[in-house]
Amino acid sequence: MHKLEIPEEIIMQFGRSKALCVLTGAGISLASGVPTFSGAGKISYFRNYTSDYLASSAAWRDYPEIVIEFYDELRNRIYKARPSISHQTLHGWEQRRFAYPLKFFLLTLNFDGLHHLMGSSDIIELQGTIWQLRCTFCQTIVDLVPFRQLPKPDTCDICQGELRPNILFKDELIPRAIYRQAVIAIEQSDTFMAIGVSGKNPYIHQLVKIARRRCRNLIEVNPQITPLSEYFDVLIRSRAEEVLPQFYWDYLSEENNFFWI
Ligand SMILES: [Zn+2]
C-alpha cells in the first residue's frame, strides 16, 4: 500500500490544537466494509430502484415497505462491519480531551454506528443512525441492539404508529437542534478536520464555511478533490486509514505539563 508521509510541520501544527472538531463521512467507513450510496463499494440498486431514490421522502411516501426492506438490507450488511484503524485513532484523540484544556468534538455523516462501537461518546450524528427507528406519529425513538441481527418491531409500542429508520432522507434537513450542536462544536474549535466527506449536501458546505471563518487550521483527508476542498488549508489526498495514525494529538504546552507528572 502506498504510504503518504505527512510533512512534520503539519503534524506539529495539528498537535498544538487546543480544540479539535472532526467531521467524518462515508470514506472513513469504507475500510470497515460499509457500503455507501456513492463511490467505491456502493449499493446502486435494490429491487429495481436506485438507492438514491430509496433514500428519499418520495420513496417513503410511495413505497414504504420497500424502503424498510432496503434499510433492513443495509443494516444486515453493516452488522458485519467493524471499526477500522481510523475509528480507533479518533477514539484515541477523544481520550486526550480529558486532559483539560483540550477539547474534542466528533461530527459524523455516517449512520453505521461504528464510532459508537469503537467506544467514542458524545458523537453528533448529523444524519441519524441505522440502529434506531422513529415513530412517524409520536416521534418516539426505538433503540435497536447495535451490530446484532435481532427481530425488530414493526409498529410503535406507544401509539402503534408506523416506524421509519431514524436516518435523514436525502431531501430532509438536519434537525435544527442537531445542526446547532454542530455549529457550537465548530465555533469552539481551532482546528477542523474533514475525513472522507464527499461534500454533496448543501448544509455541509454551510458547516465548513463556518469552520473557515472560525478555525485556524482546516485539514481535508480525502483521496479525491471534493466540492469542499477550496475551504481547506491542508489537503491530504489519501485514504483515512493510511494517514490518520500519523497524527498525534499529544502536544502540551509548558504550562500544561503538570498534568502528566
Ligand atoms: Zn408512536
PDB file of C-alpha atoms and ligand atoms in Angstrom:
ATOM      1  CA  MET A   1       0.000   0.000   0.000  1.00  0.00           C
ATOM      2  CA  HIS A   2       1.266   3.458  -0.878  1.00  0.00           C
ATOM      3  CA  LYS A   3       2.121   5.324   2.282  1.00  0.00           C
ATOM      4  CA  LEU A   4       1.869   9.065   2.209  1.00  0.00           C
ATOM      5  CA  GLU A   5       4.188  10.873   4.590  1.00  0.00           C
ATOM      6  CA  ILE A   6       2.594  13.929   6.133  1.00  0.00           C
ATOM      7  CA  PRO A   7       5.031  16.861   6.480  1.00  0.00           C
ATOM      8  CA  GLU A   8       6.262  17.175  10.065  1.00  0.00           C
ATOM      9  CA  GLU A   9       5.186  20.810  10.216  1.00  0.00           C
ATOM     10  CA  ILE A  10       1.551  19.901   9.584  1.00  0.00           C
ATOM     11  CA  ILE A  11       1.611  17.206  12.227  1.00  0.00           C
ATOM     12  CA  MET A  12       3.171  19.623  14.735  1.00  0.00           C
ATOM     13  CA  GLN A  13       0.600  22.263  13.928  1.00  0.00           C
ATOM     14  CA  PHE A  14      -2.154  19.708  14.387  1.00  0.00           C
ATOM     15  CA  GLY A  15      -0.665  18.546  17.673  1.00  0.00           C
ATOM     16  CA  ARG A  16      -0.742  22.086  19.043  1.00  0.00           C
ATOM     17  CA  SER A  17      -4.522  22.390  18.616  1.00  0.00           C
ATOM     18  CA  LYS A  18      -6.353  23.132  21.818  1.00  0.00           C
ATOM     19  CA  ALA A  19      -9.740  22.229  20.409  1.00  0.00           C
ATOM     20  CA  LEU A  20     -10.291  19.890  17.527  1.00  0.00           C
ATOM     21  CA  CYS A  21     -13.509  19.290  15.609  1.00  0.00           C
ATOM     22  CA  VAL A  22     -13.576  16.285  13.263  1.00  0.00           C
ATOM     23  CA  LEU A  23     -16.275  15.656  10.661  1.00  0.00           C
ATOM     24  CA  THR A  24     -16.354  12.123   9.229  1.00  0.00           C
ATOM     25  CA  GLY A  25     -18.110  10.862   6.101  1.00  0.00           C
ATOM     26  CA  ALA A  26     -18.608   7.621   4.218  1.00  0.00           C
ATOM     27  CA  GLY A  27     -14.919   7.457   3.242  1.00  0.00           C
ATOM     28  CA  ILE A  28     -13.911   6.566   6.797  1.00  0.00           C
ATOM     29  CA  SER A  29     -16.174   3.509   6.910  1.00  0.00           C
ATOM     30  CA  LEU A  30     -15.171   2.019   3.545  1.00  0.00           C
ATOM     31  CA  ALA A  31     -12.240   0.180   5.125  1.00  0.00           C
ATOM     32  CA  SER A  32     -14.722  -1.311   7.600  1.00  0.00           C
ATOM     33  CA  GLY A  33     -16.773  -2.823   4.784  1.00  0.00           C
ATOM     34  CA  VAL A  34     -19.739  -0.456   4.990  1.00  0.00           C
ATOM     35  CA  PRO A  35     -21.461   0.027   1.631  1.00  0.00           C
ATOM     36  CA  THR A  36     -22.019   3.618   0.530  1.00  0.00           C
ATOM     37  CA  PHE A  37     -24.538   5.325  -1.718  1.00  0.00           C
ATOM     38  CA  SER A  38     -21.801   6.620  -3.998  1.00  0.00           C
ATOM     39  CA  GLY A  39     -18.183   5.864  -4.837  1.00  0.00           C
ATOM     40  CA  ALA A  40     -16.415   2.550  -4.334  1.00  0.00           C
ATOM     41  CA  GLY A  41     -18.409  -0.267  -2.724  1.00  0.00           C
ATOM     42  CA  LYS A  42     -21.711   1.457  -3.343  1.00  0.00           C
ATOM     43  CA  ILE A  43     -25.165  -0.070  -3.449  1.00  0.00           C
ATOM     44  CA  SER A  44     -26.648   1.166  -6.720  1.00  0.00           C
ATOM     45  CA  TYR A  45     -29.937  -0.691  -6.995  1.00  0.00           C
ATOM     46  CA  PHE A  46     -32.345  -2.505  -4.729  1.00  0.00           C
ATOM     47  CA  ARG A  47     -35.450  -4.175  -6.192  1.00  0.00           C
ATOM     48  CA  ASN A  48     -35.027  -2.172  -9.395  1.00  0.00           C
ATOM     49  CA  TYR A  49     -34.993   1.160  -7.618  1.00  0.00           C
ATOM     50  CA  THR A  50     -31.879   3.279  -7.269  1.00  0.00           C
ATOM     51  CA  SER A  51     -30.515   3.633  -3.760  1.00  0.00           C
ATOM     52  CA  ASP A  52     -30.702   7.409  -4.234  1.00  0.00           C
ATOM     53  CA  TYR A  53     -34.432   7.147  -4.800  1.00  0.00           C
ATOM     54  CA  LEU A  54     -34.978   4.733  -1.903  1.00  0.00           C
ATOM     55  CA  ALA A  55     -33.235   7.185   0.415  1.00  0.00           C
ATOM     56  CA  SER A  56     -35.757   9.927  -0.407  1.00  0.00           C
ATOM     57  CA  SER A  57     -39.018  11.103   1.152  1.00  0.00           C
ATOM     58  CA  ALA A  58     -40.784  10.403  -2.163  1.00  0.00           C
ATOM     59  CA  ALA A  59     -39.899   6.692  -1.929  1.00  0.00           C
ATOM     60  CA  TRP A  60     -41.020   6.604   1.702  1.00  0.00           C
ATOM     61  CA  ARG A  61     -44.357   8.153   0.694  1.00  0.00           C
ATOM     62  CA  ASP A  62     -44.927   5.811  -2.281  1.00  0.00           C
ATOM     63  CA  TYR A  63     -43.229   2.531  -1.285  1.00  0.00           C
ATOM     64  CA  PRO A  64     -42.649   2.457   2.471  1.00  0.00           C
ATOM     65  CA  GLU A  65     -42.362  -1.367   2.579  1.00  0.00           C
ATOM     66  CA  ILE A  66     -39.548  -1.340   0.026  1.00  0.00           C
ATOM     67  CA  VAL A  67     -37.770   1.488   1.853  1.00  0.00           C
ATOM     68  CA  ILE A  68     -37.968  -0.518   5.098  1.00  0.00           C
ATOM     69  CA  GLU A  69     -36.605  -3.604   3.319  1.00  0.00           C
ATOM     70  CA  PHE A  70     -33.821  -1.506   1.792  1.00  0.00           C
ATOM     71  CA  TYR A  71     -32.690  -0.203   5.194  1.00  0.00           C
ATOM     72  CA  ASP A  72     -33.026  -3.719   6.667  1.00  0.00           C
ATOM     73  CA  GLU A  73     -30.656  -4.907   3.946  1.00  0.00           C
ATOM     74  CA  LEU A  74     -28.222  -2.068   4.718  1.00  0.00           C
ATOM     75  CA  ARG A  75     -28.404  -2.914   8.428  1.00  0.00           C
ATOM     76  CA  ASN A  76     -27.710  -6.576   7.617  1.00  0.00           C
ATOM     77  CA  ARG A  77     -24.575  -5.574   5.759  1.00  0.00           C
ATOM     78  CA  ILE A  78     -23.430  -3.077   8.375  1.00  0.00           C
ATOM     79  CA  TYR A  79     -23.796  -5.543  11.226  1.00  0.00           C
ATOM     80  CA  LYS A  80     -20.755  -7.422   9.883  1.00  0.00           C
ATOM     81  CA  ALA A  81     -18.607  -4.261   9.767  1.00  0.00           C
ATOM     82  CA  ARG A  82     -16.044  -3.493  12.427  1.00  0.00           C
ATOM     83  CA  PRO A  83     -14.260  -0.237  13.289  1.00  0.00           C
ATOM     84  CA  SER A  84     -11.087   0.463  11.334  1.00  0.00           C
ATOM     85  CA  ILE A  85      -7.813   1.986  12.451  1.00  0.00           C
ATOM     86  CA  SER A  86      -9.369   5.373  11.633  1.00  0.00           C
ATOM     87  CA  HIS A  87     -12.200   4.920  14.116  1.00  0.00           C
ATOM     88  CA  GLN A  88      -9.601   3.724  16.595  1.00  0.00           C
ATOM     89  CA  THR A  89      -7.411   6.789  16.036  1.00  0.00           C
ATOM     90  CA  LEU A  90     -10.333   9.160  16.562  1.00  0.00           C
ATOM     91  CA  HIS A  91     -11.251   7.343  19.744  1.00  0.00           C
ATOM     92  CA  GLY A  92      -7.651   7.889  20.868  1.00  0.00           C
ATOM     93  CA  TRP A  93      -7.967  11.605  20.164  1.00  0.00           C
ATOM     94  CA  GLU A  94     -11.184  11.709  22.137  1.00  0.00           C
ATOM     95  CA  GLN A  95      -9.388  10.272  25.139  1.00  0.00           C
ATOM     96  CA  ARG A  96      -6.961  13.214  25.040  1.00  0.00           C
ATOM     97  CA  ARG A  97      -9.734  15.718  25.619  1.00  0.00           C
ATOM     98  CA  PHE A  98      -9.894  14.666  29.237  1.00  0.00           C
ATOM     99  CA  ALA A  99      -6.540  16.422  29.654  1.00  0.00           C
ATOM    100  CA  TYR A 100      -8.047  19.868  30.200  1.00  0.00           C
ATOM    101  CA  PRO A 101      -7.918  22.336  28.411  1.00  0.00           C
ATOM    102  CA  LEU A 102      -8.010  20.210  25.265  1.00  0.00           C
ATOM    103  CA  LYS A 103     -11.377  19.764  23.608  1.00  0.00           C
ATOM    104  CA  PHE A 104     -12.502  17.251  21.030  1.00  0.00           C
ATOM    105  CA  PHE A 105     -15.731  17.167  19.038  1.00  0.00           C
ATOM    106  CA  LEU A 106     -16.811  14.436  16.665  1.00  0.00           C
ATOM    107  CA  LEU A 107     -19.439  15.097  13.990  1.00  0.00           C
ATOM    108  CA  THR A 108     -20.367  12.323  11.609  1.00  0.00           C
ATOM    109  CA  LEU A 109     -22.474  11.980   8.495  1.00  0.00           C
ATOM    110  CA  ASN A 110     -22.368   8.206   8.889  1.00  0.00           C
ATOM    111  CA  PHE A 111     -25.299   6.302  10.292  1.00  0.00           C
ATOM    112  CA  ASP A 112     -23.434   2.996  10.685  1.00  0.00           C
ATOM    113  CA  GLY A 113     -22.711   3.327  14.428  1.00  0.00           C
ATOM    114  CA  LEU A 114     -19.022   2.387  14.067  1.00  0.00           C
ATOM    115  CA  HIS A 115     -17.779   5.346  16.142  1.00  0.00           C
ATOM    116  CA  HIS A 116     -20.040   4.155  18.972  1.00  0.00           C
ATOM    117  CA  LEU A 117     -18.883   0.582  18.565  1.00  0.00           C
ATOM    118  CA  MET A 118     -15.286   1.808  18.907  1.00  0.00           C
ATOM    119  CA  GLY A 119     -16.217   3.455  22.194  1.00  0.00           C
ATOM    120  CA  SER A 120     -16.416   7.108  21.159  1.00  0.00           C
ATOM    121  CA  SER A 121     -19.071   9.023  23.043  1.00  0.00           C
ATOM    122  CA  ASP A 122     -20.863  12.347  22.558  1.00  0.00           C
ATOM    123  CA  ILE A 123     -20.936  11.886  18.805  1.00  0.00           C
ATOM    124  CA  ILE A 124     -23.072  14.331  16.878  1.00  0.00           C
ATOM    125  CA  GLU A 125     -24.751  12.089  14.291  1.00  0.00           C
ATOM    126  CA  LEU A 126     -25.901  14.600  11.716  1.00  0.00           C
ATOM    127  CA  GLN A 127     -27.908  12.096   9.686  1.00  0.00           C
ATOM    128  CA  GLY A 128     -29.179   9.785  12.426  1.00  0.00           C
ATOM    129  CA  THR A 129     -28.347   6.125  12.925  1.00  0.00           C
ATOM    130  CA  ILE A 130     -29.391   2.827  11.403  1.00  0.00           C
ATOM    131  CA  TRP A 131     -29.583   1.400  14.922  1.00  0.00           C
ATOM    132  CA  GLN A 132     -32.677   3.417  15.735  1.00  0.00           C
ATOM    133  CA  LEU A 133     -36.223   3.591  14.391  1.00  0.00           C
ATOM    134  CA  ARG A 134     -38.559   6.529  14.865  1.00  0.00           C
ATOM    135  CA  CYS A 135     -42.346   6.571  15.119  1.00  0.00           C
ATOM    136  CA  THR A 136     -43.763   8.662  12.293  1.00  0.00           C
ATOM    137  CA  PHE A 137     -46.700   9.662  14.506  1.00  0.00           C
ATOM    138  CA  CYS A 138     -45.481  10.333  18.068  1.00  0.00           C
ATOM    139  CA  GLN A 139     -41.734  10.597  17.159  1.00  0.00           C
ATOM    140  CA  THR A 140     -40.712   8.096  19.869  1.00  0.00           C
ATOM    141  CA  ILE A 141     -37.239   6.687  19.226  1.00  0.00           C
ATOM    142  CA  VAL A 142     -36.846   2.907  19.326  1.00  0.00           C
ATOM    143  CA  ASP A 143     -33.280   1.727  20.013  1.00  0.00           C
ATOM    144  CA  LEU A 144     -32.164  -1.464  18.292  1.00  0.00           C
ATOM    145  CA  VAL A 145     -29.276  -3.524  19.641  1.00  0.00           C
ATOM    146  CA  PRO A 146     -26.305  -2.305  17.590  1.00  0.00           C
ATOM    147  CA  PHE A 147     -24.452  -4.867  15.481  1.00  0.00           C
ATOM    148  CA  ARG A 148     -26.839  -7.682  16.348  1.00  0.00           C
ATOM    149  CA  GLN A 149     -29.301  -9.245  13.927  1.00  0.00           C
ATOM    150  CA  LEU A 150     -32.344  -9.353  16.162  1.00  0.00           C
ATOM    151  CA  PRO A 151     -36.043  -9.105  15.297  1.00  0.00           C
ATOM    152  CA  LYS A 152     -37.231  -5.504  15.215  1.00  0.00           C
ATOM    153  CA  PRO A 153     -40.696  -4.104  15.993  1.00  0.00           C
ATOM    154  CA  ASP A 154     -42.976  -3.144  13.091  1.00  0.00           C
ATOM    155  CA  THR A 155     -45.024  -0.531  14.911  1.00  0.00           C
ATOM    156  CA  CYS A 156     -44.638   1.898  17.784  1.00  0.00           C
ATOM    157  CA  ASP A 157     -45.301   0.394  21.234  1.00  0.00           C
ATOM    158  CA  ILE A 158     -46.932   3.570  22.446  1.00  0.00           C
ATOM    159  CA  CYS A 159     -49.269   4.562  19.601  1.00  0.00           C
ATOM    160  CA  GLN A 160     -48.997   1.709  17.067  1.00  0.00           C
ATOM    161  CA  GLY A 161     -47.714   4.275  14.564  1.00  0.00           C
ATOM    162  CA  GLU A 162     -45.516   3.334  11.623  1.00  0.00           C
ATOM    163  CA  LEU A 163     -41.778   3.116  12.350  1.00  0.00           C
ATOM    164  CA  ARG A 164     -39.205   4.513   9.933  1.00  0.00           C
ATOM    165  CA  PRO A 165     -35.416   4.378  10.044  1.00  0.00           C
ATOM    166  CA  ASN A 166     -34.126   7.247  12.215  1.00  0.00           C
ATOM    167  CA  ILE A 167     -31.999   8.394   9.310  1.00  0.00           C
ATOM    168  CA  LEU A 168     -32.391  11.573   7.312  1.00  0.00           C
ATOM    169  CA  PHE A 169     -33.750  11.017   3.849  1.00  0.00           C
ATOM    170  CA  LYS A 170     -31.665  12.798   1.240  1.00  0.00           C
ATOM    171  CA  ASP A 171     -34.093  15.670   0.795  1.00  0.00           C
ATOM    172  CA  GLU A 172     -34.629  16.250   4.518  1.00  0.00           C
ATOM    173  CA  LEU A 173     -32.864  18.887   6.581  1.00  0.00           C
ATOM    174  CA  ILE A 174     -30.800  18.185   9.673  1.00  0.00           C
ATOM    175  CA  PRO A 175     -32.995  18.794  12.737  1.00  0.00           C
ATOM    176  CA  ARG A 176     -32.332  22.316  13.967  1.00  0.00           C
ATOM    177  CA  ALA A 177     -31.129  21.216  17.429  1.00  0.00           C
ATOM    178  CA  ILE A 178     -28.513  18.866  15.958  1.00  0.00           C
ATOM    179  CA  TYR A 179     -27.312  21.472  13.464  1.00  0.00           C
ATOM    180  CA  ARG A 180     -26.960  23.942  16.324  1.00  0.00           C
ATOM    181  CA  GLN A 181     -24.846  21.460  18.316  1.00  0.00           C
ATOM    182  CA  ALA A 182     -22.588  21.058  15.284  1.00  0.00           C
ATOM    183  CA  VAL A 183     -22.183  24.825  14.901  1.00  0.00           C
ATOM    184  CA  ILE A 184     -21.348  25.217  18.600  1.00  0.00           C
ATOM    185  CA  ALA A 185     -18.710  22.460  18.320  1.00  0.00           C
ATOM    186  CA  ILE A 186     -17.109  24.148  15.314  1.00  0.00           C
ATOM    187  CA  GLU A 187     -17.195  27.577  16.931  1.00  0.00           C
ATOM    188  CA  GLN A 188     -15.293  26.272  19.947  1.00  0.00           C
ATOM    189  CA  SER A 189     -12.556  24.654  17.849  1.00  0.00           C
ATOM    190  CA  ASP A 190      -9.279  25.968  16.464  1.00  0.00           C
ATOM    191  CA  THR A 191      -8.707  23.012  14.132  1.00  0.00           C
ATOM    192  CA  PHE A 192     -11.285  21.463  11.847  1.00  0.00           C
ATOM    193  CA  MET A 193     -10.695  18.223  10.010  1.00  0.00           C
ATOM    194  CA  ALA A 194     -12.993  16.640   7.390  1.00  0.00           C
ATOM    195  CA  ILE A 195     -12.287  12.966   6.749  1.00  0.00           C
ATOM    196  CA  GLY A 196     -13.812  11.053   3.840  1.00  0.00           C
ATOM    197  CA  VAL A 197     -16.538  13.662   3.326  1.00  0.00           C
ATOM    198  CA  SER A 198     -17.767  13.947  -0.259  1.00  0.00           C
ATOM    199  CA  GLY A 199     -19.395  17.342   0.351  1.00  0.00           C
ATOM    200  CA  LYS A 200     -22.533  16.816  -1.675  1.00  0.00           C
ATOM    201  CA  ASN A 201     -25.014  18.150   0.891  1.00  0.00           C
ATOM    202  CA  PRO A 202     -25.537  21.915   0.911  1.00  0.00           C
ATOM    203  CA  TYR A 203     -25.724  22.068   4.719  1.00  0.00           C
ATOM    204  CA  ILE A 204     -22.246  20.548   4.948  1.00  0.00           C
ATOM    205  CA  HIS A 205     -20.984  23.463   2.846  1.00  0.00           C
ATOM    206  CA  GLN A 206     -22.527  25.772   5.417  1.00  0.00           C
ATOM    207  CA  LEU A 207     -20.786  23.986   8.289  1.00  0.00           C
ATOM    208  CA  VAL A 208     -17.430  24.036   6.511  1.00  0.00           C
ATOM    209  CA  LYS A 209     -17.850  27.748   5.732  1.00  0.00           C
ATOM    210  CA  ILE A 210     -18.406  28.384   9.431  1.00  0.00           C
ATOM    211  CA  ALA A 211     -15.237  26.392  10.150  1.00  0.00           C
ATOM    212  CA  ARG A 212     -13.391  28.517   7.566  1.00  0.00           C
ATOM    213  CA  ARG A 213     -14.355  31.655   9.465  1.00  0.00           C
ATOM    214  CA  ARG A 214     -13.769  30.324  12.996  1.00  0.00           C
ATOM    215  CA  CYS A 215     -10.884  27.823  12.895  1.00  0.00           C
ATOM    216  CA  ARG A 216      -7.168  28.446  12.324  1.00  0.00           C
ATOM    217  CA  ASN A 217      -6.327  25.120  10.681  1.00  0.00           C
ATOM    218  CA  LEU A 218      -8.540  23.280   8.246  1.00  0.00           C
ATOM    219  CA  ILE A 219      -7.408  19.857   7.078  1.00  0.00           C
ATOM    220  CA  GLU A 220      -9.158  17.710   4.490  1.00  0.00           C
ATOM    221  CA  VAL A 221      -8.400  13.993   4.173  1.00  0.00           C
ATOM    222  CA  ASN A 222      -9.874  12.510   1.011  1.00  0.00           C
ATOM    223  CA  PRO A 223      -8.366  10.576  -1.923  1.00  0.00           C
ATOM    224  CA  GLN A 224     -10.298  12.863  -4.288  1.00  0.00           C
ATOM    225  CA  ILE A 225     -10.747  16.585  -4.698  1.00  0.00           C
ATOM    226  CA  THR A 226     -14.184  17.487  -3.352  1.00  0.00           C
ATOM    227  CA  PRO A 227     -16.509  20.483  -3.693  1.00  0.00           C
ATOM    228  CA  LEU A 228     -15.276  21.439  -0.213  1.00  0.00           C
ATOM    229  CA  SER A 229     -11.545  21.354  -0.948  1.00  0.00           C
ATOM    230  CA  GLU A 230     -11.301  25.098  -1.636  1.00  0.00           C
ATOM    231  CA  TYR A 231     -12.101  25.876   2.019  1.00  0.00           C
ATOM    232  CA  PHE A 232      -9.187  23.902   3.445  1.00  0.00           C
ATOM    233  CA  ASP A 233      -5.592  24.955   4.171  1.00  0.00           C
ATOM    234  CA  VAL A 234      -4.147  21.454   4.034  1.00  0.00           C
ATOM    235  CA  LEU A 235      -5.371  18.837   1.547  1.00  0.00           C
ATOM    236  CA  ILE A 236      -4.257  15.272   2.157  1.00  0.00           C
ATOM    237  CA  ARG A 237      -5.120  13.169  -0.874  1.00  0.00           C
ATOM    238  CA  SER A 238      -5.203   9.781   0.750  1.00  0.00           C
ATOM    239  CA  ARG A 239      -7.492   7.333   2.457  1.00  0.00           C
ATOM    240  CA  ALA A 240      -8.132   7.933   6.150  1.00  0.00           C
ATOM    241  CA  GLU A 241      -6.642   4.631   7.316  1.00  0.00           C
ATOM    242  CA  GLU A 242      -3.332   5.424   5.595  1.00  0.00           C
ATOM    243  CA  VAL A 243      -2.746   8.804   7.187  1.00  0.00           C
ATOM    244  CA  LEU A 244      -4.706   9.293  10.408  1.00  0.00           C
ATOM    245  CA  PRO A 245      -2.423   7.161  12.582  1.00  0.00           C
ATOM    246  CA  GLN A 246       0.406   9.579  11.663  1.00  0.00           C
ATOM    247  CA  PHE A 247      -1.308  12.388  13.570  1.00  0.00           C
ATOM    248  CA  TYR A 248      -0.608  12.512  17.250  1.00  0.00           C
ATOM    249  CA  TRP A 249      -2.625  14.976  19.176  1.00  0.00           C
ATOM    250  CA  ASP A 250      -0.303  14.978  22.127  1.00  0.00           C
ATOM    251  CA  TYR A 251       1.331  18.354  22.226  1.00  0.00           C
ATOM    252  CA  LEU A 252       1.016  20.078  25.553  1.00  0.00           C
ATOM    253  CA  SER A 253       2.473  23.499  26.169  1.00  0.00           C
ATOM    254  CA  GLU A 254       4.837  24.051  29.108  1.00  0.00           C
ATOM    255  CA  GLU A 255       2.148  25.323  31.453  1.00  0.00           C
ATOM    256  CA  ASN A 256       0.091  22.175  30.968  1.00  0.00           C
ATOM    257  CA  ASN A 257       2.838  19.667  31.549  1.00  0.00           C
ATOM    258  CA  PHE A 258       1.944  19.203  35.189  1.00  0.00           C
ATOM    259  CA  PHE A 259      -0.989  17.045  34.106  1.00  0.00           C
ATOM    260  CA  TRP A 260       1.458  14.342  33.243  1.00  0.00           C
ATOM    261  CA  ILE A 261       3.702  14.419  36.289  1.00  0.00           C
TER     262      ILE A 261
HETATM  263 ZN    ZN B   1     -45.704   6.277  18.287  1.00  0.00          ZN
END
